CSV table of C-alpha atoms in Angstrom, one decimal:
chain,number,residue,atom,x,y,z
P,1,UNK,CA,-2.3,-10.8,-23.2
P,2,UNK,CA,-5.9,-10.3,-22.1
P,3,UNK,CA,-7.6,-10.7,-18.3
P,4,UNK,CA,-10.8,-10.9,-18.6
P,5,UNK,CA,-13.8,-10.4,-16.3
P,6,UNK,CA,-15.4,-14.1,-15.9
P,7,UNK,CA,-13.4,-15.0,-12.7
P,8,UNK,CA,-15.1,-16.1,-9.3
P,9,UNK,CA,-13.7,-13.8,-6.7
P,10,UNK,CA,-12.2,-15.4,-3.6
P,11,UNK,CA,-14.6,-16.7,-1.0
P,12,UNK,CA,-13.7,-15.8,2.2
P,13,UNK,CA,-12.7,-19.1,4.3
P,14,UNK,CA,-14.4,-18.9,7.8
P,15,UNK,CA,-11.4,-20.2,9.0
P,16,UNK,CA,-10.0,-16.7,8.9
P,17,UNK,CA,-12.8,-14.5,9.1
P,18,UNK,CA,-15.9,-15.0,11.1
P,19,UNK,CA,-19.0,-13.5,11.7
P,20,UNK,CA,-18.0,-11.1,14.2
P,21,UNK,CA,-20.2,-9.5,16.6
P,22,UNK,CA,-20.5,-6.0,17.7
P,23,UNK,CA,-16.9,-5.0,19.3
P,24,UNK,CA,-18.3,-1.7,21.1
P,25,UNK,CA,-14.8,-0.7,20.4
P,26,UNK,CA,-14.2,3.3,19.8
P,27,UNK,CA,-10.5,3.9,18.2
P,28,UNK,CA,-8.8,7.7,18.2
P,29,UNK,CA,-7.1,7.3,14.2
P,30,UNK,CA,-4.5,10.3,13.8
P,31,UNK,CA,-3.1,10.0,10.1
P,32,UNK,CA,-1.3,12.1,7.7
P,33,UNK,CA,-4.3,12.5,5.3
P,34,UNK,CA,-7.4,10.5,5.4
P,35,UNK,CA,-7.8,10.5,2.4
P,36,UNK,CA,-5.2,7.9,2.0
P,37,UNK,CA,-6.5,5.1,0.3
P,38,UNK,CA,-5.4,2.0,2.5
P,39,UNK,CA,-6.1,4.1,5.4
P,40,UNK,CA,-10.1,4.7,4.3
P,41,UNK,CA,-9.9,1.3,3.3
P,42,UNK,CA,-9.0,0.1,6.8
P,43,UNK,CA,-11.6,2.4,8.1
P,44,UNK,CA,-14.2,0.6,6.5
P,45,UNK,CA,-13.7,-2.9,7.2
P,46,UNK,CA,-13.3,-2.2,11.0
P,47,UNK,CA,-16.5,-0.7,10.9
P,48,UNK,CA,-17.6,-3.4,9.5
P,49,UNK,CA,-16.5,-5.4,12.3
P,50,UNK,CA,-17.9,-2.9,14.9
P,51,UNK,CA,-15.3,-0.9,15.8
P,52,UNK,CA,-16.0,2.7,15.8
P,53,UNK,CA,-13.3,5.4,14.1
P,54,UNK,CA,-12.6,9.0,14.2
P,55,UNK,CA,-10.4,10.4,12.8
P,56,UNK,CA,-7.9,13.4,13.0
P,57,UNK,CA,-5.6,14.0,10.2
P,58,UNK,CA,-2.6,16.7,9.9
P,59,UNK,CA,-3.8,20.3,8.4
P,60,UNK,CA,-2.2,20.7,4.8
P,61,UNK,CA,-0.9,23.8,3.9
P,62,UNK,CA,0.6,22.6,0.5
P,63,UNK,CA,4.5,23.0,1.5
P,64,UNK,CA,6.6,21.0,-0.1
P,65,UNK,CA,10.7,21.1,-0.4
P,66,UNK,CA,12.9,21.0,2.5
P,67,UNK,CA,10.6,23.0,4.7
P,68,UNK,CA,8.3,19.8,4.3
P,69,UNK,CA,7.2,16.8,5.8
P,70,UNK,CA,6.0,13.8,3.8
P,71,UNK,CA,3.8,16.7,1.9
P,72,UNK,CA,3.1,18.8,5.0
P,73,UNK,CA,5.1,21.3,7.2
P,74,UNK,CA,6.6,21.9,10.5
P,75,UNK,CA,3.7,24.1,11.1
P,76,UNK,CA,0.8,21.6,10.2
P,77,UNK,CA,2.8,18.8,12.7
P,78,UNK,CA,3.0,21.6,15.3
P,79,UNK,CA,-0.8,22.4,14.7
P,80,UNK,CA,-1.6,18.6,14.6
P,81,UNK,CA,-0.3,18.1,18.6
P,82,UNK,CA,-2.6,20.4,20.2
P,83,UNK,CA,-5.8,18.9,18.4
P,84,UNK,CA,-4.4,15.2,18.6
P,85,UNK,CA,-4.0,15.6,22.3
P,86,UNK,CA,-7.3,17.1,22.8
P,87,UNK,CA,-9.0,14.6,20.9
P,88,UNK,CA,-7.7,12.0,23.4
P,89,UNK,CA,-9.9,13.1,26.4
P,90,UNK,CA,-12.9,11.6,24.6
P,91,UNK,CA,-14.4,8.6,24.6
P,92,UNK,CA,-12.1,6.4,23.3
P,93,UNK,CA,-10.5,2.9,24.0
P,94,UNK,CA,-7.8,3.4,22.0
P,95,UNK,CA,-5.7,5.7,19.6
P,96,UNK,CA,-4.2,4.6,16.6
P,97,UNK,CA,-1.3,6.8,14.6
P,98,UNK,CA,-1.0,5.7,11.1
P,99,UNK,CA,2.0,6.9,10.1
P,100,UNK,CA,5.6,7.2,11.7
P,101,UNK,CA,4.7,11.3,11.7
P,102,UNK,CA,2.0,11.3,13.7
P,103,UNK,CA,3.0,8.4,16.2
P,104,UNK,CA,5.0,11.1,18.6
P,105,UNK,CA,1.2,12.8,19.3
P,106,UNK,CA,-0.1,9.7,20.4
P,107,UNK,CA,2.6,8.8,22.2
P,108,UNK,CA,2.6,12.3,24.3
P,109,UNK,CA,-1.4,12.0,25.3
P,110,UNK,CA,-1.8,11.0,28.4
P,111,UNK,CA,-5.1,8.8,28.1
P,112,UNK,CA,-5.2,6.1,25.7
P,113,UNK,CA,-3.3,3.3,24.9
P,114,UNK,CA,-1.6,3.5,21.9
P,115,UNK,CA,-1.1,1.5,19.0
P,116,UNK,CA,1.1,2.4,15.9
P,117,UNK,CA,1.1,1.5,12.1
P,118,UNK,CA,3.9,2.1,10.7
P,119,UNK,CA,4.4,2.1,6.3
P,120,UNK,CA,7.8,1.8,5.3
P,121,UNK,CA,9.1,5.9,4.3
P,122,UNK,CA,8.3,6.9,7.9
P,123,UNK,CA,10.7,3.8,9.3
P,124,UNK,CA,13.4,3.4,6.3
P,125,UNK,CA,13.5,7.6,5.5
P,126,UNK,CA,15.0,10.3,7.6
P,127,UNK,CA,12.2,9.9,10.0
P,128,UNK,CA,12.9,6.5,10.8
P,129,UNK,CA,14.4,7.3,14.3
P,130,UNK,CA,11.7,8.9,15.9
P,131,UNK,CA,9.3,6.5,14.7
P,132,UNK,CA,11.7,4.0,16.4
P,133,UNK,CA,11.7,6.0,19.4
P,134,UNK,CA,7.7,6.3,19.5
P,135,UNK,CA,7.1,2.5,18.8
P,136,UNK,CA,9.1,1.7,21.8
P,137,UNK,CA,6.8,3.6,24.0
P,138,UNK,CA,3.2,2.3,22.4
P,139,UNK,CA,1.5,-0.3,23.4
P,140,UNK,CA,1.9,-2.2,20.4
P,141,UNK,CA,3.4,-1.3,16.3
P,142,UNK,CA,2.0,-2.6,13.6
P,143,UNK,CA,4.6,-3.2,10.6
P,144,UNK,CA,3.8,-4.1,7.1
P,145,UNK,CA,6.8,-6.7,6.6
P,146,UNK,CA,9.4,-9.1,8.1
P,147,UNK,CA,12.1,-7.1,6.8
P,148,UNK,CA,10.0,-4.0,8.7
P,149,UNK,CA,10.2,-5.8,11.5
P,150,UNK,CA,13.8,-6.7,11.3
P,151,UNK,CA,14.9,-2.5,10.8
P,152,UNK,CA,12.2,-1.8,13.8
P,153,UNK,CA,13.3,-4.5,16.4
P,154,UNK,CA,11.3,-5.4,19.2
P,155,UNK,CA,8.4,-7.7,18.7
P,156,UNK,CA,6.0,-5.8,16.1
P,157,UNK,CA,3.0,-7.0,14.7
P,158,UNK,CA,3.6,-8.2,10.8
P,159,UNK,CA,0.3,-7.2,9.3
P,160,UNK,CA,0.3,-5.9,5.6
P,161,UNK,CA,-2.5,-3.6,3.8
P,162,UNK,CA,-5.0,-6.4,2.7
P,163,UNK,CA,-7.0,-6.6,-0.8
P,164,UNK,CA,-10.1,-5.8,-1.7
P,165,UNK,CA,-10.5,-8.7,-4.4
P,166,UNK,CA,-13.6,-7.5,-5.6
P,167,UNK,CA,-12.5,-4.6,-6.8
P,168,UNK,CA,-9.5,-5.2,-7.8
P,169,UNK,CA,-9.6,-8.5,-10.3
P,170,UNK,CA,-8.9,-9.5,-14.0
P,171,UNK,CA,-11.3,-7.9,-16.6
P,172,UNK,CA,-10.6,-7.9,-20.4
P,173,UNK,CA,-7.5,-5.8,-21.5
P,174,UNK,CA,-8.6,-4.5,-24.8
P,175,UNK,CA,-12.1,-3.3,-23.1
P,176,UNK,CA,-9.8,-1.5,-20.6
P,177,UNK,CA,-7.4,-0.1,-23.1
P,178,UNK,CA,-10.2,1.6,-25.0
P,179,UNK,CA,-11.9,3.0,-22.2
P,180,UNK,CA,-8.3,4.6,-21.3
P,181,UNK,CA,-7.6,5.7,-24.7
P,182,UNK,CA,-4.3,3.9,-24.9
P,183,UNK,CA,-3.2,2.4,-28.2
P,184,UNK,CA,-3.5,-1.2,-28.4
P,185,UNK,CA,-0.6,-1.4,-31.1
P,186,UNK,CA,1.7,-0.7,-28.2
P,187,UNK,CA,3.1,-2.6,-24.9
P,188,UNK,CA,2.0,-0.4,-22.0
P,189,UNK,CA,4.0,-0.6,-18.3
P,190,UNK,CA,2.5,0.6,-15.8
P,191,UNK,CA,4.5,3.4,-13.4
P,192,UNK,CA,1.6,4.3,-10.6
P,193,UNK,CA,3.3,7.0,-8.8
P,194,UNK,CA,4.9,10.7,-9.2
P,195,UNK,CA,7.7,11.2,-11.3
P,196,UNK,CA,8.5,14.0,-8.6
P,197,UNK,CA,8.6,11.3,-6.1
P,198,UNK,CA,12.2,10.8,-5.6
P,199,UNK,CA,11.9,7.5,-3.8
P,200,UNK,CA,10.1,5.8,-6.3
P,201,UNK,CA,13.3,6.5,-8.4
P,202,UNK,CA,11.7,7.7,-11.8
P,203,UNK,CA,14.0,8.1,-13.6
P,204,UNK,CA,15.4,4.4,-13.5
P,205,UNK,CA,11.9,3.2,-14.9
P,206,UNK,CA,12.3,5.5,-17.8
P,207,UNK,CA,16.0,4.0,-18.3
P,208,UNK,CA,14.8,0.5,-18.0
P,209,UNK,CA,12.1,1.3,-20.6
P,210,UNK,CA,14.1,2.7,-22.9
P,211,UNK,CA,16.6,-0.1,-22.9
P,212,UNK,CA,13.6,-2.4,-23.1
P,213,UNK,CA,13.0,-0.6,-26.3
P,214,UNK,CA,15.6,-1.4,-28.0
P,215,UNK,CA,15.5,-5.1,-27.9
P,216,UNK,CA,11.5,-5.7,-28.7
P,217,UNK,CA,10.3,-4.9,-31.9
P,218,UNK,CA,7.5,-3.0,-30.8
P,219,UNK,CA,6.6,0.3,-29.0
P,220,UNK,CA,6.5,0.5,-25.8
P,221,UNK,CA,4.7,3.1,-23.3
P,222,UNK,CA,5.5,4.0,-19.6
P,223,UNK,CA,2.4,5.1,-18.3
P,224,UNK,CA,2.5,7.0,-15.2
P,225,UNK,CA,-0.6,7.0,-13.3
P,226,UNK,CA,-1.2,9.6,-10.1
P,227,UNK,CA,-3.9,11.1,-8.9
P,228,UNK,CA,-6.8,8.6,-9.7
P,229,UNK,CA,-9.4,7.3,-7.6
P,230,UNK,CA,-8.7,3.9,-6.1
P,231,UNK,CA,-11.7,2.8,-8.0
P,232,UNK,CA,-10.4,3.7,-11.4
P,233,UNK,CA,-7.1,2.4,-10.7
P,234,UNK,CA,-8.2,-1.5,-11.4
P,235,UNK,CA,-8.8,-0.4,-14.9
P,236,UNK,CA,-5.0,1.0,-15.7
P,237,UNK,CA,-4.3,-2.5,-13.8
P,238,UNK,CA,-5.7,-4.2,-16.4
P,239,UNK,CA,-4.9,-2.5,-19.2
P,240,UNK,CA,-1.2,-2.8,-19.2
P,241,UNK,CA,0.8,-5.5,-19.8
P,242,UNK,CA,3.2,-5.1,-16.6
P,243,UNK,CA,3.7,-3.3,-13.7
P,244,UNK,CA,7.6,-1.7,-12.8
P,245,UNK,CA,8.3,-1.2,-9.4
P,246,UNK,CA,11.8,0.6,-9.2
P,247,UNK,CA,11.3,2.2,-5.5
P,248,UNK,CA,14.8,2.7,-3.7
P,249,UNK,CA,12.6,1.3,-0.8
P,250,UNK,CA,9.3,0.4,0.2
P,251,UNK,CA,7.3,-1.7,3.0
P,252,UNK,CA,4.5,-3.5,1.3
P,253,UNK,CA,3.7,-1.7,-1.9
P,254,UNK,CA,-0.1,-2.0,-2.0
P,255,UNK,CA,0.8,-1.6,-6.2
P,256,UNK,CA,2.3,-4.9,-6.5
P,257,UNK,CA,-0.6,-6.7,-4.5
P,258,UNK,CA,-3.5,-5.2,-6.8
P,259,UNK,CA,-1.6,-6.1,-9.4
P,260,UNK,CA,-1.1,-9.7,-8.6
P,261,UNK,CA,-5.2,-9.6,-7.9
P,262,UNK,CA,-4.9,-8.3,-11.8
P,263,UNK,CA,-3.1,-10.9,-12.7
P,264,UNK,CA,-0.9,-8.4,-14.3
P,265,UNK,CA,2.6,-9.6,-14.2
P,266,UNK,CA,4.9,-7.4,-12.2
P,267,UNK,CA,8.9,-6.7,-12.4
P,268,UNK,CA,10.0,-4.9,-9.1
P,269,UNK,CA,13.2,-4.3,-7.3
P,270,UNK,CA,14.0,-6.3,-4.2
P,271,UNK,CA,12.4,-4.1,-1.7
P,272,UNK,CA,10.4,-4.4,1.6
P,273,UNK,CA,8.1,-7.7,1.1
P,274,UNK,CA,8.1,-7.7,-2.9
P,275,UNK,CA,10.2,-11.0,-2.5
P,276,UNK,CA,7.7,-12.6,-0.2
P,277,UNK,CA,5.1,-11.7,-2.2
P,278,UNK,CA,5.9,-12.6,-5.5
P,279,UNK,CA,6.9,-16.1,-4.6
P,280,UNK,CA,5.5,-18.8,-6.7
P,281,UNK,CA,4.2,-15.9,-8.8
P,282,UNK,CA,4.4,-17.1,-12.7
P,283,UNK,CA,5.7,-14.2,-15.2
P,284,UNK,CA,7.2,-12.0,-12.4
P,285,UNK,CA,10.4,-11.4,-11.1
P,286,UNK,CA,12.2,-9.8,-8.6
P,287,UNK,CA,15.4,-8.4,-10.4
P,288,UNK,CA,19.4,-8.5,-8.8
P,289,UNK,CA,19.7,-4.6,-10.1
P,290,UNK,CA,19.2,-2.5,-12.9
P,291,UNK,CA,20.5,-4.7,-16.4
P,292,UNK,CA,18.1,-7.6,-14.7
P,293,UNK,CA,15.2,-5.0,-14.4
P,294,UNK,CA,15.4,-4.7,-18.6
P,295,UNK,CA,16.3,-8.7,-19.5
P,296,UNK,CA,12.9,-9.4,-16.7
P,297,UNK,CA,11.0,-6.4,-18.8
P,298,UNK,CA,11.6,-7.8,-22.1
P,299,UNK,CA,10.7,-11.0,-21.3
P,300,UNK,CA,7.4,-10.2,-19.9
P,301,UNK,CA,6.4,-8.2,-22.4
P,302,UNK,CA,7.9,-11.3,-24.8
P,303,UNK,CA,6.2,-14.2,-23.0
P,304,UNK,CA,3.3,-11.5,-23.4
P,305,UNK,CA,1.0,-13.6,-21.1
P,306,UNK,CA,-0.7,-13.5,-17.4
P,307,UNK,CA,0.3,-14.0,-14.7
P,308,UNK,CA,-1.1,-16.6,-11.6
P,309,UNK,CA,-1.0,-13.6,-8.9
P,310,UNK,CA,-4.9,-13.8,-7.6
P,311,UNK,CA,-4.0,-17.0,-6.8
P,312,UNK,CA,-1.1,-16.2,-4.7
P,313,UNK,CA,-2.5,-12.9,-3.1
P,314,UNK,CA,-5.6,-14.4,-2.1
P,315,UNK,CA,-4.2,-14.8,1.3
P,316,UNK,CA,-4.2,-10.7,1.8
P,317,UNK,CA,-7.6,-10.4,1.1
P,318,UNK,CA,-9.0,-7.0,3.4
P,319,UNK,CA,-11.1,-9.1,5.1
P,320,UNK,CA,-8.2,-11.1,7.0
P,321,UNK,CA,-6.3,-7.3,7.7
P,322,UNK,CA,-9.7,-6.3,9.5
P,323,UNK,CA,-9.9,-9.5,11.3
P,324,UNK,CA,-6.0,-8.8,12.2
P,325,UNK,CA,-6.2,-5.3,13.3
P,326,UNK,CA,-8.8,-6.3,15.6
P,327,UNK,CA,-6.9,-8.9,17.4
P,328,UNK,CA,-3.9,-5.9,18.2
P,329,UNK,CA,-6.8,-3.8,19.5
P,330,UNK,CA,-8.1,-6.8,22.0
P,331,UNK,CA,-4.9,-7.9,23.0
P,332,UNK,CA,-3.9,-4.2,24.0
P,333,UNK,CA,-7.1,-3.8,25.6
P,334,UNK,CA,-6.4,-6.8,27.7
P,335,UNK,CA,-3.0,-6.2,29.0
């Protein structure tokens, strides 16, 4: 299978995105860690559109077992409040919390109203009923999926983390594979996430693997991926022959959409909107449990070709998620 980089990337339709003028808007983002990468990404195509961010983002003291929360600690969330709230008496027309964690400091400023992003861990995890309790009292929640919106109740808005398409589209495998260092004798599955983190369930991709093994009669690699920049991650993208997705749960795994702007064909389990997405997706599957996880492996890496996922995931292009976002802001601005 080869991607390679002679594709025309996805015009933007001016049906969905128009020249937008300056909003004058200033938004209040509280966040776990800004450095998160759909989070910056947001950032930046809302500023594009004129809306003004700062941000203030949970101190990190590097806890992690039970003392921790989604990577920080009682103490960093009991730091955050304080700062949050302060933050709020400036001049603002909004705050945002991104991230079920940090909703209940927007909720308790008095100032601002309040929108809320939720992700999927922060709804589905152990968290997931004060998030509840904090979307009822914004001004508006932002889910990334019907079946998000189904778990939340209510009438959420259903916006998922767009795509940039620009940087993340088909470029020539072998090129890829060299730059990487991987061995092109070899089938290579991509894994981009922790083995430590437990909800991405690990150790299942390593069984699938293995079985996979067994029934091809080549090698083949799981290559788990963490830790590298969002620009770098198009690259592994292409340079593997599939992506396995065997979260326990998930909202809208920004994974699976860069890989469909890849074109890199993508076996997942039937989590959060992976159904919705892969729809009408060619060489891709959404597999009934773990013995169809293996038969939809092995026969991607058999059929050994592309898949038609640019296509398909054109309609999530970040342009659209800016334009979206802003449309939340107005309408709670105009209530």
């Amino acid at each position: 299978m080869s991607r390679y980089a002679e594709v025309d990337v996805v015009e933007t339709s001016a049906e969905t995105v128009e020249s937008t003028p300056n909003t004058d808007l200033s938004v209040l983002n509280l966040v776990t860690t800004e450095e998160a990468r759909f989070f910056k990404q947001q950032v930046s195509i809302l500023e594009e559109l004129g809306v003004s961010s700062t941000t203030v983002s949970v101190p990190d003291e590097r806890v992690t077992g039970e003392g921790a929360l989604a990577g920080r600690s009682t103490v960093d969330y009991l730091r955050f409040l304080p700062r949050a709230i302060r933050e709020s008496f400036g001049e603002y027309d909004l705050i945002h919390a991104n991230y079920g964690l940090t909703a209940p400091a927007a909720v308790l400023q008095p100032n601002l109203p309040v929108v809320i992003s939720l992700w999927g861990s922060d709804l589905y995890g152990r968290f997931g009923p004060m998030s509840k309790l904090c979307a009822r009292l914004a001004d508006a929640t932002i889910v990334m999926s019907e079946q998000m919106a189904t778990e939340l109740g209510g009438n959420p808005y259903v916006i998922p983390h767009g795509i940039d398409l620009e940087r993340f589209q088909p470029a020539d495998q072998q090129a890829a594979q060299e730059d990487l260092g991987w061995d092109p004798g070899r089938k290579h599955v991509l894994f981009p996430y922790a083995r430590g983190k437990s909800v991405k369930n690990a150790p299942l991709a390593e069984r699938v693997v293995a079985a996979a093994r067994e029934r091809l009669d080549e090698p083949i690699e799981l290559q788990f991926v963490t830790g590298v920049s969002h620009d770098e991650m198009s690259m592994y993208m292409n340079a593997a022959d599939a992506l396995l997705l065997t979260s326990d749960r998930e909202g809208s795994p920004n994974s699976v959409k860069e890989a469909m702007a890849c074109n890199l064909p993508v076996v997942a389990t039937d989590v959060g909107d992976v159904r919705q997405r892969l729809r009408g997706v060619h060489h891709s599957f959404v597999a009934h449990d773990d013995a169809d996880l293996v038969d939809c492996l092995v026969s991607v890496l058999d059929a050994d070709v592309e898949s038609n996922g640019r296509d398909v995931i054109a309609e999530l292009r970040i342009e659209q998620m800016g334009e979206r976002l802003l449309s939340v802001y107005r309408d709670v601005l105009d209530e």
